[in-house]
PDB file of C-alpha atoms and ligand atoms in Angstrom:
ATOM      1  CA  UNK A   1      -9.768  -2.862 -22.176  1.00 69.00           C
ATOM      2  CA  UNK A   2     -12.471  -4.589 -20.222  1.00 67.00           C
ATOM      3  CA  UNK A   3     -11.678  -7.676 -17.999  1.00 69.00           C
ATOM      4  CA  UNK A   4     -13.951 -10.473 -18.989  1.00 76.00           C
ATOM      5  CA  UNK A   5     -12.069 -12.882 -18.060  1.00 91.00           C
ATOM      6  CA  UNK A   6      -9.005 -13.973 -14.915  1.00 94.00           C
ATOM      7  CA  UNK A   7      -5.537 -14.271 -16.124  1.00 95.00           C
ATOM      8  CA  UNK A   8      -4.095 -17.516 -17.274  1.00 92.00           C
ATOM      9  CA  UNK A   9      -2.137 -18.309 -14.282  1.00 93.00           C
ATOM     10  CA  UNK A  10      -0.480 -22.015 -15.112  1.00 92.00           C
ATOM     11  CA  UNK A  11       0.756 -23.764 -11.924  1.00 93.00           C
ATOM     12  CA  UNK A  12       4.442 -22.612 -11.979  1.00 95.00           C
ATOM     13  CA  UNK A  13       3.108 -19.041 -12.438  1.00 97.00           C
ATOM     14  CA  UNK A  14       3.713 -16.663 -10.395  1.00 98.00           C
ATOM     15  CA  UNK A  15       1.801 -13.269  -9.375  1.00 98.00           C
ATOM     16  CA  UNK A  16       2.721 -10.266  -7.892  1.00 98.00           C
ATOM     17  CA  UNK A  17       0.330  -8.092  -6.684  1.00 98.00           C
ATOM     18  CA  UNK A  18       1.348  -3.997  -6.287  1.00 98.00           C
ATOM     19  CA  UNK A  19      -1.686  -1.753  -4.743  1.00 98.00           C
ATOM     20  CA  UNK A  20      -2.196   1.514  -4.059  1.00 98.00           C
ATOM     21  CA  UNK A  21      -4.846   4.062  -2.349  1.00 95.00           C
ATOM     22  CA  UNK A  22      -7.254   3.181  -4.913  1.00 97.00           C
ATOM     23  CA  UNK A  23      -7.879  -0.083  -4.062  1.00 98.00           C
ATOM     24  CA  UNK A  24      -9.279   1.491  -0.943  1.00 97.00           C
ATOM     25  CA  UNK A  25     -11.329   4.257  -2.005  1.00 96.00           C
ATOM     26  CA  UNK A  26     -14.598   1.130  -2.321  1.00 97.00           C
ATOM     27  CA  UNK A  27     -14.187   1.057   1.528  1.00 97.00           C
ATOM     28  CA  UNK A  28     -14.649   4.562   1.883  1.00 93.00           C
ATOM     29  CA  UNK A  29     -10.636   5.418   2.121  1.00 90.00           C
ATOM     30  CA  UNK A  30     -10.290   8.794   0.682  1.00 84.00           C
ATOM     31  CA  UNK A  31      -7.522   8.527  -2.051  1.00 88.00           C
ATOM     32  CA  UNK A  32      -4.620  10.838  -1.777  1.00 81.00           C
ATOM     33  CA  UNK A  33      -5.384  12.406  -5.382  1.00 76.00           C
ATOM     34  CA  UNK A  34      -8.731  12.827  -4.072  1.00 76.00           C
ATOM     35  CA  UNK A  35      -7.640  15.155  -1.291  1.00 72.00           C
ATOM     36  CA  UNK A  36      -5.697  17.166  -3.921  1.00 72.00           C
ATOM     37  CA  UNK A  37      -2.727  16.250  -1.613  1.00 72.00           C
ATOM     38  CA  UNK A  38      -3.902  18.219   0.788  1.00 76.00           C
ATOM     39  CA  UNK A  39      -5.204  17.596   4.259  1.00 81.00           C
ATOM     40  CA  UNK A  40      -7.100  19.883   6.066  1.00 80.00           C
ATOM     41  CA  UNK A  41      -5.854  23.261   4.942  1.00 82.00           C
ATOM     42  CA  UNK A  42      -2.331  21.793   5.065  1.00 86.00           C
ATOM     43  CA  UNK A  43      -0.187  20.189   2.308  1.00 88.00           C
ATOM     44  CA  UNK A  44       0.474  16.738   3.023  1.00 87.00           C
ATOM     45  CA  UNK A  45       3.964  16.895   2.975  1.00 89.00           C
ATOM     46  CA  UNK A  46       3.788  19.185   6.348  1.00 93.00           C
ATOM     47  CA  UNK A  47       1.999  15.949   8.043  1.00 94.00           C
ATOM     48  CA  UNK A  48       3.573  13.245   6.519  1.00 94.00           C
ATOM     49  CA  UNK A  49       7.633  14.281   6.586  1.00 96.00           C
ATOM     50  CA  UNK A  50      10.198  14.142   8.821  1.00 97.00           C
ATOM     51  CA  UNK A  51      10.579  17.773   8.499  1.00 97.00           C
ATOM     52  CA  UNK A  52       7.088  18.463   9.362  1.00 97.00           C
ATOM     53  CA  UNK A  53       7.504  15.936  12.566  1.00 98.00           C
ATOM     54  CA  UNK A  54      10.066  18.180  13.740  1.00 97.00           C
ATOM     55  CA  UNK A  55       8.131  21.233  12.765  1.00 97.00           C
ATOM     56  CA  UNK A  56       4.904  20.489  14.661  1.00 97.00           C
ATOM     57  CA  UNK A  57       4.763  16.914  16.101  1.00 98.00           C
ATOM     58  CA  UNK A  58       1.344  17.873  17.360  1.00 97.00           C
ATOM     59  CA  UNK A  59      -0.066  18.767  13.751  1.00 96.00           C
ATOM     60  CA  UNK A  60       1.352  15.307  12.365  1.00 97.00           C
ATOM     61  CA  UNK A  61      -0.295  13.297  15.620  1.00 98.00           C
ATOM     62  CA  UNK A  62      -3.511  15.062  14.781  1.00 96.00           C
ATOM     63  CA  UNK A  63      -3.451  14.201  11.263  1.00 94.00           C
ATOM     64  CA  UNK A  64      -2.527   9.896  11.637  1.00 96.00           C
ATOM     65  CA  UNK A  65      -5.333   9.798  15.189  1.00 96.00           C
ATOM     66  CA  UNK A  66      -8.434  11.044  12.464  1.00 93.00           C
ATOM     67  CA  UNK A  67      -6.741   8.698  10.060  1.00 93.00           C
ATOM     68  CA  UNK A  68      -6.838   6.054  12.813  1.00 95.00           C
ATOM     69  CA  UNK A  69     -10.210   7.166  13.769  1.00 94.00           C
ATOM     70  CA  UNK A  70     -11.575   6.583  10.423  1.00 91.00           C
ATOM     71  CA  UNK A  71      -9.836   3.484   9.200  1.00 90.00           C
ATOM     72  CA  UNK A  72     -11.278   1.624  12.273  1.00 88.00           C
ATOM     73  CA  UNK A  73     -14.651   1.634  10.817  1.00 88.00           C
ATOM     74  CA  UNK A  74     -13.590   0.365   7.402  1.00 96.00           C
ATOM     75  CA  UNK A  75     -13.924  -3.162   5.866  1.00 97.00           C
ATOM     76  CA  UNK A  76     -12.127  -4.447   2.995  1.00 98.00           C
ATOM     77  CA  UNK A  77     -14.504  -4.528  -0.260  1.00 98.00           C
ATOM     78  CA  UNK A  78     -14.420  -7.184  -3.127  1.00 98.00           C
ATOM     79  CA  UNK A  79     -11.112  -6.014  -4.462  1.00 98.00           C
ATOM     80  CA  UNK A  80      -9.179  -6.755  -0.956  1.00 98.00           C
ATOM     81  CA  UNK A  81     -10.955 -10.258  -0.876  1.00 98.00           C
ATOM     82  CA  UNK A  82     -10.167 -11.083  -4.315  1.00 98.00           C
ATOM     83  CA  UNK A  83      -6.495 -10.357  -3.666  1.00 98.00           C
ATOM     84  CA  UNK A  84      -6.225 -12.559  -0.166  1.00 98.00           C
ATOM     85  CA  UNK A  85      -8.027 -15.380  -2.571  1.00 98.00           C
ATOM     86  CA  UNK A  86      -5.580 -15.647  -4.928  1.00 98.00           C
ATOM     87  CA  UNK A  87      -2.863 -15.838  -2.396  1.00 98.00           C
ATOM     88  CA  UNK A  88      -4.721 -18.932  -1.001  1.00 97.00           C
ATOM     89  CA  UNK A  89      -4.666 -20.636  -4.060  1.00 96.00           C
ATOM     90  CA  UNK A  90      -0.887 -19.919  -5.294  1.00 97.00           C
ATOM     91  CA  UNK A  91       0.546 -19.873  -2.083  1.00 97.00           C
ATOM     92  CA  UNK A  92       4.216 -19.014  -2.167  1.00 97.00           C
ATOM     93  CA  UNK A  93       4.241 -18.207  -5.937  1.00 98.00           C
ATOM     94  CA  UNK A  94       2.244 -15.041  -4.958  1.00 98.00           C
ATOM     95  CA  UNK A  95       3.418 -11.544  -3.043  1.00 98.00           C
ATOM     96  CA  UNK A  96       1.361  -8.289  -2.429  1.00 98.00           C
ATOM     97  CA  UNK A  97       3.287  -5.606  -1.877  1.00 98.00           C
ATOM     98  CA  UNK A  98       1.193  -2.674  -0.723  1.00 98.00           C
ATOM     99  CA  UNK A  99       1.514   0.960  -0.245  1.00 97.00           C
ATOM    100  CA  UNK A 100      -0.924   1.323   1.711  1.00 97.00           C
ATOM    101  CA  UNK A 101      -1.383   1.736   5.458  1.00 96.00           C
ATOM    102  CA  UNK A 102      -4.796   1.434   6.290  1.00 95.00           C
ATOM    103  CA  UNK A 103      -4.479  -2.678   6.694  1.00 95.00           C
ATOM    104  CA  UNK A 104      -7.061  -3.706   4.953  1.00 97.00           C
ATOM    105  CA  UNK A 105      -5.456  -6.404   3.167  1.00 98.00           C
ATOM    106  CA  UNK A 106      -4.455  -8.253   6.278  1.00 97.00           C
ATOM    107  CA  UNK A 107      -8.033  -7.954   7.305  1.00 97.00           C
ATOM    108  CA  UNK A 108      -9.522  -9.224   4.454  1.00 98.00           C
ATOM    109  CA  UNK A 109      -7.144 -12.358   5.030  1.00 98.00           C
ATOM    110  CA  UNK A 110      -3.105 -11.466   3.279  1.00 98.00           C
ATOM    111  CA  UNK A 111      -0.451 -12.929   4.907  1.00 98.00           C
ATOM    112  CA  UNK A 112       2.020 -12.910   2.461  1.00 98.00           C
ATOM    113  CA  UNK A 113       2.546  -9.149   1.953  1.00 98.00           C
ATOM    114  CA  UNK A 114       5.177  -6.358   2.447  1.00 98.00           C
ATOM    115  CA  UNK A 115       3.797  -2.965   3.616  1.00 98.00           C
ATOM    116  CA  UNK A 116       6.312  -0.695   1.805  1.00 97.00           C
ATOM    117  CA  UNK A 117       5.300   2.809   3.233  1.00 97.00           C
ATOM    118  CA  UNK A 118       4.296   1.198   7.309  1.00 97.00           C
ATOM    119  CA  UNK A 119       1.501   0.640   9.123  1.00 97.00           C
ATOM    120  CA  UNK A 120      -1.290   3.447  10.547  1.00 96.00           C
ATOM    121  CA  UNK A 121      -1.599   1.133  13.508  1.00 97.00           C
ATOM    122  CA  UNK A 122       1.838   0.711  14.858  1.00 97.00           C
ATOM    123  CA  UNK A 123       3.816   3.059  16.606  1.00 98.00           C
ATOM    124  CA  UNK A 124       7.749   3.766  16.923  1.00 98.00           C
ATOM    125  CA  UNK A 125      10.341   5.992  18.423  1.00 98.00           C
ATOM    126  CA  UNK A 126      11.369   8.769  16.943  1.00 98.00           C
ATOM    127  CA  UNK A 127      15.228   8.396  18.220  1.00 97.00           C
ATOM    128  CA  UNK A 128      15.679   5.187  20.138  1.00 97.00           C
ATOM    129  CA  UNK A 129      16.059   1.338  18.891  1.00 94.00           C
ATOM    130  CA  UNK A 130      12.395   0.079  20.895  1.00 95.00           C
ATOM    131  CA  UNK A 131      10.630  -2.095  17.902  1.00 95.00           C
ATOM    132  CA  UNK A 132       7.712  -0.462  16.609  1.00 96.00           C
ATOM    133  CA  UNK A 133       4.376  -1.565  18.185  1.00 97.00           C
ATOM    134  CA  UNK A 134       1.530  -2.327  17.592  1.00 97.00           C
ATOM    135  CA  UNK A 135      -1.254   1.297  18.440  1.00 97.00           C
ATOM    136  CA  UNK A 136      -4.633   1.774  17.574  1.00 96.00           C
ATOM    137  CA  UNK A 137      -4.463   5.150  20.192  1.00 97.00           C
ATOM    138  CA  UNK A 138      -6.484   8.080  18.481  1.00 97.00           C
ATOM    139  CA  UNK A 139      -4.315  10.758  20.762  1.00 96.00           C
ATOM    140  CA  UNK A 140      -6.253  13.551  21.964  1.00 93.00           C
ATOM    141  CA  UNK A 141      -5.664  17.234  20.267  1.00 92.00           C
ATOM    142  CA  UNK A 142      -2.488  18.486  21.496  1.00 93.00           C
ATOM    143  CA  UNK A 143      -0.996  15.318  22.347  1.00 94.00           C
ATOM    144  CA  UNK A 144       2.473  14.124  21.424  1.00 98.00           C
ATOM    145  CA  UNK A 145       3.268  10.636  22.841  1.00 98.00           C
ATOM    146  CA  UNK A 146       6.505  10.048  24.240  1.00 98.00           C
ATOM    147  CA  UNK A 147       8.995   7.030  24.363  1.00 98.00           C
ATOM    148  CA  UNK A 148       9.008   4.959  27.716  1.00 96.00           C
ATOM    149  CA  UNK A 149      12.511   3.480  27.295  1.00 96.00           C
ATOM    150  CA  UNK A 150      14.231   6.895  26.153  1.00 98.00           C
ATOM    151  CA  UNK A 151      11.777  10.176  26.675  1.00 98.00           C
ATOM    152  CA  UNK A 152      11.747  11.017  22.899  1.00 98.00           C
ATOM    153  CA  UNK A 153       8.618  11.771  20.926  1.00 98.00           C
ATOM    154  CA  UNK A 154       6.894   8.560  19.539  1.00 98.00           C
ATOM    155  CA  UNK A 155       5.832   9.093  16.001  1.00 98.00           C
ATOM    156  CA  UNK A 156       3.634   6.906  13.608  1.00 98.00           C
ATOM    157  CA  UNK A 157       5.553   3.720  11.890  1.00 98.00           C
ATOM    158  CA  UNK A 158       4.931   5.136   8.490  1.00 97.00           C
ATOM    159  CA  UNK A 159       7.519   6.041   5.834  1.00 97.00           C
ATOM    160  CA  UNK A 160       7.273   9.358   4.706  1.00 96.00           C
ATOM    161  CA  UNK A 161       8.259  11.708   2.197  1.00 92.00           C
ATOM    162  CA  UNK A 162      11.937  11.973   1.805  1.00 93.00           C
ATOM    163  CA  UNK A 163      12.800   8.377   3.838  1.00 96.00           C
ATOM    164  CA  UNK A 164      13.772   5.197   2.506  1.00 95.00           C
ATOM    165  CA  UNK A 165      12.108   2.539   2.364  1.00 95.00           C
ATOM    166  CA  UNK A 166      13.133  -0.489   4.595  1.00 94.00           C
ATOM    167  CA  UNK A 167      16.110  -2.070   3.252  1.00 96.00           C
ATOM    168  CA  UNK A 168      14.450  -5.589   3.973  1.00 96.00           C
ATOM    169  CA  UNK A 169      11.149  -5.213   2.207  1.00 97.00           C
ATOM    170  CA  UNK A 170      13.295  -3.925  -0.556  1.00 96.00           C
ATOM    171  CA  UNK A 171      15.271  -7.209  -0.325  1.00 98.00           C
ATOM    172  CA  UNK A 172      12.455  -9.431   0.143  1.00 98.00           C
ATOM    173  CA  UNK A 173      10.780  -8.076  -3.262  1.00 98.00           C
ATOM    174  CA  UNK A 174      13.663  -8.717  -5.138  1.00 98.00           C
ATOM    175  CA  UNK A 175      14.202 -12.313  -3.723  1.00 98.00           C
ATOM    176  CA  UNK A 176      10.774 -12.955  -4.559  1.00 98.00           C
ATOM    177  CA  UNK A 177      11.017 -11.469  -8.384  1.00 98.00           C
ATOM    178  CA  UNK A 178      14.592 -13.863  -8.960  1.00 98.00           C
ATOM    179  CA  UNK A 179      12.935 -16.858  -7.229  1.00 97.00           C
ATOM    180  CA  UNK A 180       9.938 -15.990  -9.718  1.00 98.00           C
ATOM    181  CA  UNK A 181      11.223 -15.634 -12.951  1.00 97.00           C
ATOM    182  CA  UNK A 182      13.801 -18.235 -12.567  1.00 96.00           C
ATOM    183  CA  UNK A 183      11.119 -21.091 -11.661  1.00 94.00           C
ATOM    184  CA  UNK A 184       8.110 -19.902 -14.496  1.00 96.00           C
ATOM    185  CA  UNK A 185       6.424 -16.922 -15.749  1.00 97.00           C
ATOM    186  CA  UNK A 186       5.917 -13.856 -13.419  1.00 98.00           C
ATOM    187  CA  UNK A 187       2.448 -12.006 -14.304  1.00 98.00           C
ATOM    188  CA  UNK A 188       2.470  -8.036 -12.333  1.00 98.00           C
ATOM    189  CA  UNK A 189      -0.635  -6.631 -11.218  1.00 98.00           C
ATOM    190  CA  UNK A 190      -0.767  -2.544 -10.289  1.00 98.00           C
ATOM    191  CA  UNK A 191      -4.237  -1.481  -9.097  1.00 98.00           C
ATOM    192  CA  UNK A 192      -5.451   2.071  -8.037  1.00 98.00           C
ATOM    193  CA  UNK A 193      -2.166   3.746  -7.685  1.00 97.00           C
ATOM    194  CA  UNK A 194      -1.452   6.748  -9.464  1.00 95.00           C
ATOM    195  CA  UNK A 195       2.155   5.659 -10.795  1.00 96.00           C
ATOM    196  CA  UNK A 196       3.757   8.860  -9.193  1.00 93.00           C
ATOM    197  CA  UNK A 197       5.614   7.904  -5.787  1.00 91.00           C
ATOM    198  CA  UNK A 198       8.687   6.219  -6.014  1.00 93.00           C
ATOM    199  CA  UNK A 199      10.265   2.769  -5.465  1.00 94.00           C
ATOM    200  CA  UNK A 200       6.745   1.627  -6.316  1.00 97.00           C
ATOM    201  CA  UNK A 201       5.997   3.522  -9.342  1.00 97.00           C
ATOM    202  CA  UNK A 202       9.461   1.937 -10.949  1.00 98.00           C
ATOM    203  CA  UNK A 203       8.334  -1.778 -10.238  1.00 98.00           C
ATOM    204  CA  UNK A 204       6.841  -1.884 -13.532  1.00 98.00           C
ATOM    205  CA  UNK A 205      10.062  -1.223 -15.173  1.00 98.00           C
ATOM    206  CA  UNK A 206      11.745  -3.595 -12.995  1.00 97.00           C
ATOM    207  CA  UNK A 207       9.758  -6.672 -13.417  1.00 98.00           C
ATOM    208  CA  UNK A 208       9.390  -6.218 -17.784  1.00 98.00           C
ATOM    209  CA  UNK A 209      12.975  -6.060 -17.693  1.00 97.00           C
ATOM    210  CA  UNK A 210      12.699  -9.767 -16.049  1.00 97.00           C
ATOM    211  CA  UNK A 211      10.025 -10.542 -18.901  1.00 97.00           C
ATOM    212  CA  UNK A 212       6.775 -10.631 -16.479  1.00 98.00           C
ATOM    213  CA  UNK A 213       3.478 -10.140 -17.916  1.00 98.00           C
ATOM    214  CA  UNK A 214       2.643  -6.610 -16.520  1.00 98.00           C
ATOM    215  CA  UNK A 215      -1.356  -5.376 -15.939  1.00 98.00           C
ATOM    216  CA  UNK A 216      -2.823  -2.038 -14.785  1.00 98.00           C
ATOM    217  CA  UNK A 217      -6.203  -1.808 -12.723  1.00 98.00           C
ATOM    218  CA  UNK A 218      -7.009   1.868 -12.087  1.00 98.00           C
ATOM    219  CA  UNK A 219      -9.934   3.978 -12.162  1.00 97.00           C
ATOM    220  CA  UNK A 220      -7.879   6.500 -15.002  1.00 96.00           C
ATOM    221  CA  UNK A 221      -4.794   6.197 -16.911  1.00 96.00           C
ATOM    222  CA  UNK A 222      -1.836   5.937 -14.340  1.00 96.00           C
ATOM    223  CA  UNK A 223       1.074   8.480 -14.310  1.00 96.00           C
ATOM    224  CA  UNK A 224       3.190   5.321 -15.836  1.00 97.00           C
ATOM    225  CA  UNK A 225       0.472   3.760 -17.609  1.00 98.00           C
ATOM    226  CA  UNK A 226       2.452   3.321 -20.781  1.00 98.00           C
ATOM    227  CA  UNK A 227       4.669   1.072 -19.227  1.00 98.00           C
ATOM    228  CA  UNK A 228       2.113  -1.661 -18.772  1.00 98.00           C
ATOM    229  CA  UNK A 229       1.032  -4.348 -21.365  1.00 98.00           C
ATOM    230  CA  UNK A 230      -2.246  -3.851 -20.498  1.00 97.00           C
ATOM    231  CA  UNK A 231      -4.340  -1.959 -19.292  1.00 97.00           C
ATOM    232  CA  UNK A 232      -7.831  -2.049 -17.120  1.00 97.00           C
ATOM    233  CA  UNK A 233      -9.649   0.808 -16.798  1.00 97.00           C
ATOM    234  CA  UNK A 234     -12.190   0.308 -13.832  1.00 97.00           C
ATOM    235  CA  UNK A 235     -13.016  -0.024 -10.179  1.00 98.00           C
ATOM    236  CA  UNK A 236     -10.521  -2.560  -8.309  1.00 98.00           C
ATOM    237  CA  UNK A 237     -13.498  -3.761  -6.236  1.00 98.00           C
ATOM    238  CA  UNK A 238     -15.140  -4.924  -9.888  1.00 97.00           C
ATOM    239  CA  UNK A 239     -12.363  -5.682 -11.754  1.00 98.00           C
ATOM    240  CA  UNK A 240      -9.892  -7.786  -9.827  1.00 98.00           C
ATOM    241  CA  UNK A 241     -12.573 -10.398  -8.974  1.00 97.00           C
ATOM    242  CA  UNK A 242     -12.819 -10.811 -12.557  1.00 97.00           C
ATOM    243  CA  UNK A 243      -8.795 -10.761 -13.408  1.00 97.00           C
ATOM    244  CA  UNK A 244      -7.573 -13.075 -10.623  1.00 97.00           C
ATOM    245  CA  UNK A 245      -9.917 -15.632 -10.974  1.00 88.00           C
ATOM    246  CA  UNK A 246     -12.559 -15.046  -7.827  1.00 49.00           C
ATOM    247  CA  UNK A 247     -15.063 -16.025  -6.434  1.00 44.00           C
ATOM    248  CA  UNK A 248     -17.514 -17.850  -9.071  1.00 37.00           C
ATOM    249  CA  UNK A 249     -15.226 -18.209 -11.362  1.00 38.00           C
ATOM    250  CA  UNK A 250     -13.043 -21.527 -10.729  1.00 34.00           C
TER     251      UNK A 250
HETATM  252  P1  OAD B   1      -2.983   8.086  -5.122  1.00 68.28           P
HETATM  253  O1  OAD B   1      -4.061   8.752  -4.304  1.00 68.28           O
HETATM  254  O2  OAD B   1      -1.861   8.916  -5.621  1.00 68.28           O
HETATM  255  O3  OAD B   1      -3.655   7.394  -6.395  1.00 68.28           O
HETATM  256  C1  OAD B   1      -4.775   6.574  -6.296  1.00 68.28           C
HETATM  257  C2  OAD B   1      -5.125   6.094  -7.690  1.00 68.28           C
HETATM  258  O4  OAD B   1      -6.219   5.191  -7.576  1.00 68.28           O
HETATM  259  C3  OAD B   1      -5.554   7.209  -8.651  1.00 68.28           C
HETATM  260  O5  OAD B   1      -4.862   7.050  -9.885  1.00 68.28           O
HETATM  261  C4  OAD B   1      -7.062   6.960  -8.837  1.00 68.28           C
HETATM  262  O6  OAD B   1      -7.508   7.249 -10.154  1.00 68.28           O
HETATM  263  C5  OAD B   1      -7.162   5.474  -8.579  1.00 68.28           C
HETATM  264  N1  OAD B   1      -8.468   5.031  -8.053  1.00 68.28           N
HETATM  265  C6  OAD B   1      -9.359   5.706  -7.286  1.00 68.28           C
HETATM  266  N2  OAD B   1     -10.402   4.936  -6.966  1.00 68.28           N
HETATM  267  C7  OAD B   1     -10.184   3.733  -7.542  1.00 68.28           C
HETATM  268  C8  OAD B   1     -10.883   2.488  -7.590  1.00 68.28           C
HETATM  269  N3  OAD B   1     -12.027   2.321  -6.945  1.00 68.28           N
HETATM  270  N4  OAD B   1     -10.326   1.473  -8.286  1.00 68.28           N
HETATM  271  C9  OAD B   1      -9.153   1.617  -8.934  1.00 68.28           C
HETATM  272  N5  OAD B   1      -8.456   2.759  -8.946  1.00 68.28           N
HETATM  273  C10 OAD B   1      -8.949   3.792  -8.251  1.00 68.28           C
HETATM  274  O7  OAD B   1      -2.481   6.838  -4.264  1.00 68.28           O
HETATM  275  P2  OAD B   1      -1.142   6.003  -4.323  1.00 68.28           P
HETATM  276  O8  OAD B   1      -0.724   5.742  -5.734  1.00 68.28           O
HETATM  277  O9  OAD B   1      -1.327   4.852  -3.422  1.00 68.28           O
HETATM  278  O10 OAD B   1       2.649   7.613   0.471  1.00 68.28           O
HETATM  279  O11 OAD B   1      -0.141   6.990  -3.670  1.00 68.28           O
HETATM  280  C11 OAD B   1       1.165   6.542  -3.449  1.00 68.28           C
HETATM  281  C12 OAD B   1       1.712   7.126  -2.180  1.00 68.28           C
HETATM  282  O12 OAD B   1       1.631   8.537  -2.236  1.00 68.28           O
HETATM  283  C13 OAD B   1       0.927   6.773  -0.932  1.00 68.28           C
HETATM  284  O13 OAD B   1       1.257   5.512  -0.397  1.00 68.28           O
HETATM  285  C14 OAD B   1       1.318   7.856  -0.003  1.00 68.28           C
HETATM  286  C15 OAD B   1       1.292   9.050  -0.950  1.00 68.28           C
HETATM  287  O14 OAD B   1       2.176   9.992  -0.676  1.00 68.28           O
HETATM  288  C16 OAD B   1       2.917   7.788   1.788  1.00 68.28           C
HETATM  289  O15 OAD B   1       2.081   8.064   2.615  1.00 68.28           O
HETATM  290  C17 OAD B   1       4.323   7.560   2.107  1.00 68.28           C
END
């Protein structure tokens, strides 16, 4: 289907807004797919694990500094902008949730968002209680940061493989779907995300069992395409200006 026009969003509508690495390949993000899930000569799961962490902190550190390095020279394209606009007009009837960590949607102007796999540019302890803060540090090769309150390693604030994800953004999705569908129609929008990693990939399911309207942006079919109502094939940077009602077109 092409996307001619936005979605009918009446005013006690409701949006909720799911994205994935896709919606950050415009920028120059390399997708996860694209790197054949690997990274370097290693698979990602040996970087991005708590396993791997314990394995070779040094490997993972080297791994999230390039990723630092290279998201701080990346701006959020028309897809990001188009997202942080639609907030701005619906206000508390709208919530991204993103898995992404690169945060480009805050720049680009989100506020009401949860990250559900962390943020590249915060930092936490592997062991103790310290909040996570805030750490644009691209470590030098070799280095492994360490905790000032208790010794421990630090490690990025990221959720990888094999953890949960926070029991709060969990919560605060949920709130937001009953407070949703209770007050008007919910409309779901999934763009560039492959549909293969898990809570996110179920949210689909979730939200048609609630009766939302459910849409799929994404360069090729999605693992869990068929799940959708419809379905956009395209670049989020072209098509979600057009869907959520953009620039130039109020
Ligand atoms: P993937 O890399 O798995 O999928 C990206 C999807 O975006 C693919 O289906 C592409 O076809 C699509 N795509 C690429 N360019 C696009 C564009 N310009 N417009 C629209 N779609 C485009 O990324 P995710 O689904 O985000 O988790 O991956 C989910 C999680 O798996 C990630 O958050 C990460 C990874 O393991 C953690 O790091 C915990």
């Amino acid at each position: 289907m092409h996307a001619r026009s936005p979605i009918p969003l009446g005013d006690d509508a409701s949006l909720l807004v799911l994205t994935g690495a896709g919606v950050s390949a415009e920028s120059g993000v390399p997708t996860f797919r694209d790197a054949n899930g690997l990274w370097e000569k290693y698979p990602v799961v040996r970087v991005a694990s708590p396993e791997g962490f314990a394995a070779d902190p040094a490997l993972v550190w080297r791994f999230y500094s390039q990723r630092r390095a290279r998201a701080k020279g990346v701006v959020p394209n028309a897809g990001h902008v188009a997202i942080a606009e639609v907030e701005r007009r619906l206000g508390e009837r709208f919530l991204l949730v993103t898995q992404n960590v690169d945060g480009l949607h805050r720049q680009a102007g989100s506020a009401r968002m949860v990250e559900m796999h962390g943020n590249l540019f915060r930092t936490r302890c592997s062991r103790c209680a310290r909040p996570p803060f805030e750490d644009a540090t691209v470590y030098a090769d070799g280095t492994v940061p360490t905790c000032d309150a208790c010794g421990a390693f630090l490690r990025p604030d990221i959720v990888w493989f094999g953890e949960m994800i926070a029991t709060d953004d969990m919560a605060r999705i949920e709130a937001f779907v009953n407070r949703a569908t209770t007050s008007g129609p919910l409309t779901f929008v999934a763009a560039g995300t492959s549909g293969v990693v898990y809570p996110a990939a179920g949210m689909v399911n979730a939200v048609r069992a609630r009766g939302a309207d459910t849409w799929l942006v994404n360069a090729e079919p999605a693992n869990n395409a068929s799940q959708f109502a419809h379905f956009v094939e395209g670049k989020s940077g072209e098509v979600l200006p057009v869907l959520l009602g953009g620039r130039g077109s109020r």
